[in-house]
Short mmCIF file of C-alpha atoms in Angstrom, two decimals:
data_model
loop_
_atom_site.label_atom_id
_atom_site.label_comp_id
_atom_site.label_asym_id
_atom_site.label_seq_id
_atom_site.Cartn_x
_atom_site.Cartn_y
_atom_site.Cartn_z
CA VAL A 14 10.44 -41.69 -46.59
CA ALA A 15 12.42 -39.51 -49.01
CA ALA A 16 12.95 -42.54 -51.44
CA SER A 17 9.26 -43.27 -51.50
CA HIS A 18 8.57 -39.74 -52.52
CA THR A 19 10.59 -40.20 -55.59
CA ALA A 20 8.57 -43.12 -56.67
CA SER A 21 11.45 -45.65 -56.21
CA LEU A 22 9.16 -47.82 -54.29
CA SER A 23 6.52 -48.05 -57.06
CA GLY A 24 6.10 -51.37 -58.88
CA ASP A 25 3.50 -53.65 -60.67
CA ASP A 26 0.12 -53.36 -58.94
CA GLY A 27 -0.73 -56.85 -59.97
CA ILE A 28 2.22 -58.27 -58.11
CA TYR A 29 1.36 -56.30 -54.99
CA ASP A 30 -2.33 -57.35 -55.31
CA GLY A 31 -1.42 -61.02 -55.56
CA VAL A 32 0.98 -60.89 -52.61
CA PHE A 33 -1.50 -59.03 -50.41
CA LYS A 34 -4.29 -61.55 -51.39
CA GLN A 35 -2.17 -64.55 -50.55
CA CYS A 36 -1.21 -63.15 -47.09
CA GLY A 37 -4.72 -61.63 -46.28
CA ALA A 38 -3.63 -58.05 -46.35
CA VAL A 39 -6.07 -55.33 -47.10
CA ALA A 40 -4.99 -52.79 -49.75
CA VAL A 41 -6.29 -49.19 -49.48
CA GLU A 42 -6.00 -46.36 -51.97
CA ASN A 43 -5.90 -43.40 -49.57
CA THR A 44 -5.85 -42.22 -45.93
CA VAL A 45 -9.51 -42.13 -45.65
CA GLU A 46 -9.78 -45.80 -46.72
CA PHE A 47 -6.77 -46.62 -44.43
CA THR A 48 -8.53 -45.08 -41.43
CA SER A 49 -11.79 -46.89 -42.18
CA VAL A 50 -10.08 -50.16 -42.50
CA LEU A 51 -8.12 -49.72 -39.30
CA MET A 52 -11.43 -48.83 -37.37
CA SER A 53 -13.28 -51.73 -38.80
CA LEU A 54 -10.53 -54.30 -38.03
CA SER A 55 -10.01 -52.91 -34.53
CA ARG A 56 -13.37 -53.98 -33.47
CA GLY A 57 -12.08 -57.48 -33.11
CA LYS A 58 -14.98 -59.13 -35.13
CA LEU A 59 -13.82 -60.72 -38.40
CA PRO A 60 -16.17 -62.49 -40.94
CA ARG A 61 -16.02 -66.30 -40.91
CA GLY A 62 -16.38 -66.15 -44.78
CA ASN A 63 -16.72 -63.83 -47.68
CA ARG A 64 -20.48 -63.68 -47.88
CA VAL A 65 -21.85 -60.03 -47.19
CA GLY A 66 -25.22 -58.75 -46.62
CA ILE A 67 -25.97 -55.28 -47.79
CA LEU A 68 -28.70 -53.03 -46.23
CA SER A 69 -29.67 -49.58 -47.21
CA GLU A 70 -32.66 -47.19 -47.58
CA GLY A 71 -31.84 -46.64 -51.19
CA GLY A 72 -31.14 -48.68 -54.39
CA GLY A 73 -28.22 -46.51 -55.46
CA ASP A 74 -26.42 -47.19 -52.19
CA CYS A 75 -27.14 -50.95 -52.52
CA ALA A 76 -25.76 -50.88 -56.03
CA LEU A 77 -22.61 -48.95 -55.28
CA THR A 78 -21.90 -51.15 -52.19
CA ALA A 79 -22.45 -54.32 -54.10
CA ASP A 80 -20.09 -53.15 -56.70
CA ALA A 81 -17.34 -52.41 -54.20
CA CYS A 82 -17.97 -55.66 -52.36
CA GLY A 83 -17.58 -57.46 -55.80
CA ARG A 84 -14.37 -55.70 -56.57
CA ALA A 85 -12.94 -56.64 -53.20
CA GLY A 86 -13.68 -60.30 -53.92
CA LEU A 87 -16.66 -60.52 -51.61
CA GLU A 88 -19.84 -62.37 -52.41
CA VAL A 89 -23.30 -60.90 -52.16
CA PRO A 90 -25.53 -63.95 -52.06
CA PRO A 91 -29.25 -63.84 -52.39
CA LEU A 92 -30.85 -64.38 -49.00
CA PRO A 93 -32.64 -67.59 -48.38
CA ALA A 94 -36.40 -67.65 -49.17
CA ALA A 95 -37.28 -67.93 -45.30
CA HIS A 96 -35.32 -64.78 -44.75
CA GLN A 97 -36.91 -62.96 -47.52
CA GLU A 98 -40.26 -63.91 -46.31
CA ARG A 99 -39.56 -62.50 -42.85
CA LEU A 100 -38.12 -59.30 -44.37
CA ARG A 101 -41.19 -58.95 -46.61
CA ALA A 102 -43.23 -58.28 -43.45
CA ILE A 103 -41.21 -55.20 -42.62
CA VAL A 104 -39.77 -53.92 -45.87
CA PRO A 105 -42.15 -51.64 -47.92
CA GLU A 106 -43.40 -53.12 -51.10
CA ILE A 107 -41.30 -50.79 -53.19
CA GLY A 108 -38.13 -52.18 -51.40
CA GLN A 109 -36.07 -55.21 -52.23
CA VAL A 110 -35.50 -58.27 -49.89
CA THR A 111 -33.14 -60.37 -51.78
CA ASN A 112 -29.59 -58.93 -51.03
CA PRO A 113 -28.79 -56.19 -51.06
CA VAL A 114 -31.85 -55.28 -49.16
CA ASP A 115 -33.29 -51.78 -50.20
CA MET A 116 -35.48 -50.68 -47.45
CA ALA A 117 -36.85 -47.61 -49.54
CA THR A 118 -37.07 -45.92 -46.14
CA TRP A 119 -34.68 -45.24 -43.14
CA GLN A 120 -37.17 -46.56 -40.54
CA LYS A 121 -36.78 -50.00 -39.15
CA ILE A 122 -33.31 -50.53 -40.40
CA PRO A 123 -32.12 -51.86 -37.08
CA GLU A 124 -34.92 -54.56 -36.96
CA VAL A 125 -34.09 -55.62 -40.67
CA ALA A 126 -30.40 -55.78 -39.81
CA GLU A 127 -31.01 -57.98 -36.86
CA MET A 128 -32.98 -60.42 -39.14
CA MET A 129 -30.25 -60.27 -41.83
CA VAL A 130 -27.38 -61.45 -39.40
CA ASP A 131 -29.64 -64.10 -37.80
CA GLY A 132 -28.65 -67.58 -39.13
CA ASN A 133 -25.82 -68.57 -41.62
CA ALA A 134 -26.76 -66.76 -44.78
CA ILE A 135 -24.20 -64.16 -44.57
CA ASP A 136 -20.81 -63.77 -42.75
CA GLY A 137 -21.01 -59.98 -42.10
CA LEU A 138 -23.26 -57.09 -42.92
CA VAL A 139 -22.72 -53.65 -44.35
CA ILE A 140 -25.32 -50.97 -43.67
CA VAL A 141 -24.98 -47.80 -45.82
CA GLY A 142 -27.07 -44.67 -46.33
CA GLY A 143 -28.35 -41.44 -44.63
CA PHE A 144 -30.47 -43.29 -42.00
CA CYS A 145 -28.84 -41.58 -38.95
CA GLY A 146 -29.29 -38.06 -40.23
CA TRP A 147 -32.97 -37.56 -41.28
CA ASP A 148 -33.45 -35.40 -38.17
CA PHE A 149 -30.96 -32.85 -39.75
CA LEU A 150 -33.67 -32.40 -42.54
CA ASN A 151 -36.83 -32.97 -40.25
CA ARG A 152 -36.65 -32.23 -36.55
CA ASP A 153 -39.97 -33.91 -35.86
CA VAL A 154 -38.23 -37.27 -36.35
CA ALA A 155 -35.20 -36.50 -34.05
CA ALA A 156 -36.27 -38.94 -31.25
CA GLU A 157 -37.02 -41.70 -33.73
CA VAL A 158 -33.65 -41.24 -35.38
CA GLU A 159 -31.86 -41.16 -31.96
CA GLU A 160 -33.58 -44.45 -30.84
CA SER A 161 -32.72 -46.13 -34.17
CA ALA A 162 -29.03 -45.05 -33.86
CA GLU A 163 -29.11 -46.56 -30.36
CA GLN A 164 -30.69 -49.73 -31.48
CA MET A 165 -28.06 -50.16 -34.30
CA SER A 166 -25.27 -49.56 -31.71
CA ARG A 167 -26.55 -52.29 -29.48
CA LEU A 168 -26.94 -54.70 -32.44
CA VAL A 169 -23.46 -53.98 -33.63
CA ALA A 170 -21.98 -54.66 -30.11
CA ALA A 171 -24.04 -57.66 -29.46
CA SER A 172 -23.68 -59.44 -32.98
CA GLU A 173 -21.17 -62.18 -33.40
CA LYS A 174 -20.94 -61.10 -36.93
CA PRO A 175 -19.15 -57.92 -38.03
CA ILE A 176 -21.54 -55.17 -38.88
CA LEU A 177 -20.14 -52.11 -40.67
CA VAL A 178 -22.33 -48.94 -40.49
CA TYR A 179 -21.64 -46.05 -42.83
CA THR A 180 -23.88 -43.13 -42.79
CA TYR A 181 -23.12 -40.06 -44.88
CA TYR A 182 -24.62 -37.64 -42.39
CA ALA A 183 -22.09 -36.46 -39.98
CA TYR A 184 -22.62 -33.24 -37.92
#
């Protein structure tokens, strides 16, 4: 431990990145990422490939997540036309159904997530946004938010594909 604090263990990041990639290791930058990766991998569901679906209630979250996936070497493929057609029936007109899917609302995210993991278009799903915290801002929707969170939990447990859920509301 003392030797690592004197930077004697540092080296060329490119070499480490190459070695990590060859052996399938996941590199992290800090303890928050480390904890997140450990929690994700501990669930026992690993993707069969590198195709990721992204679902959010906002375009900014979609863009940031897609960029992060790209940096990690993951593919964010467009969803097939049949998927997009099914999603268009639920996603508001101002939303986006290609992948990333921008709901433009927090409501019905579990239903859309279930549609996205159906079939072979993606190998895993990342859901990101503030969808499980709107009751913090508006108590009138508390029951709907709670039901949405319960639906999402059931979907994560039942899905054969890994589904990572990140919400920035924590209270």
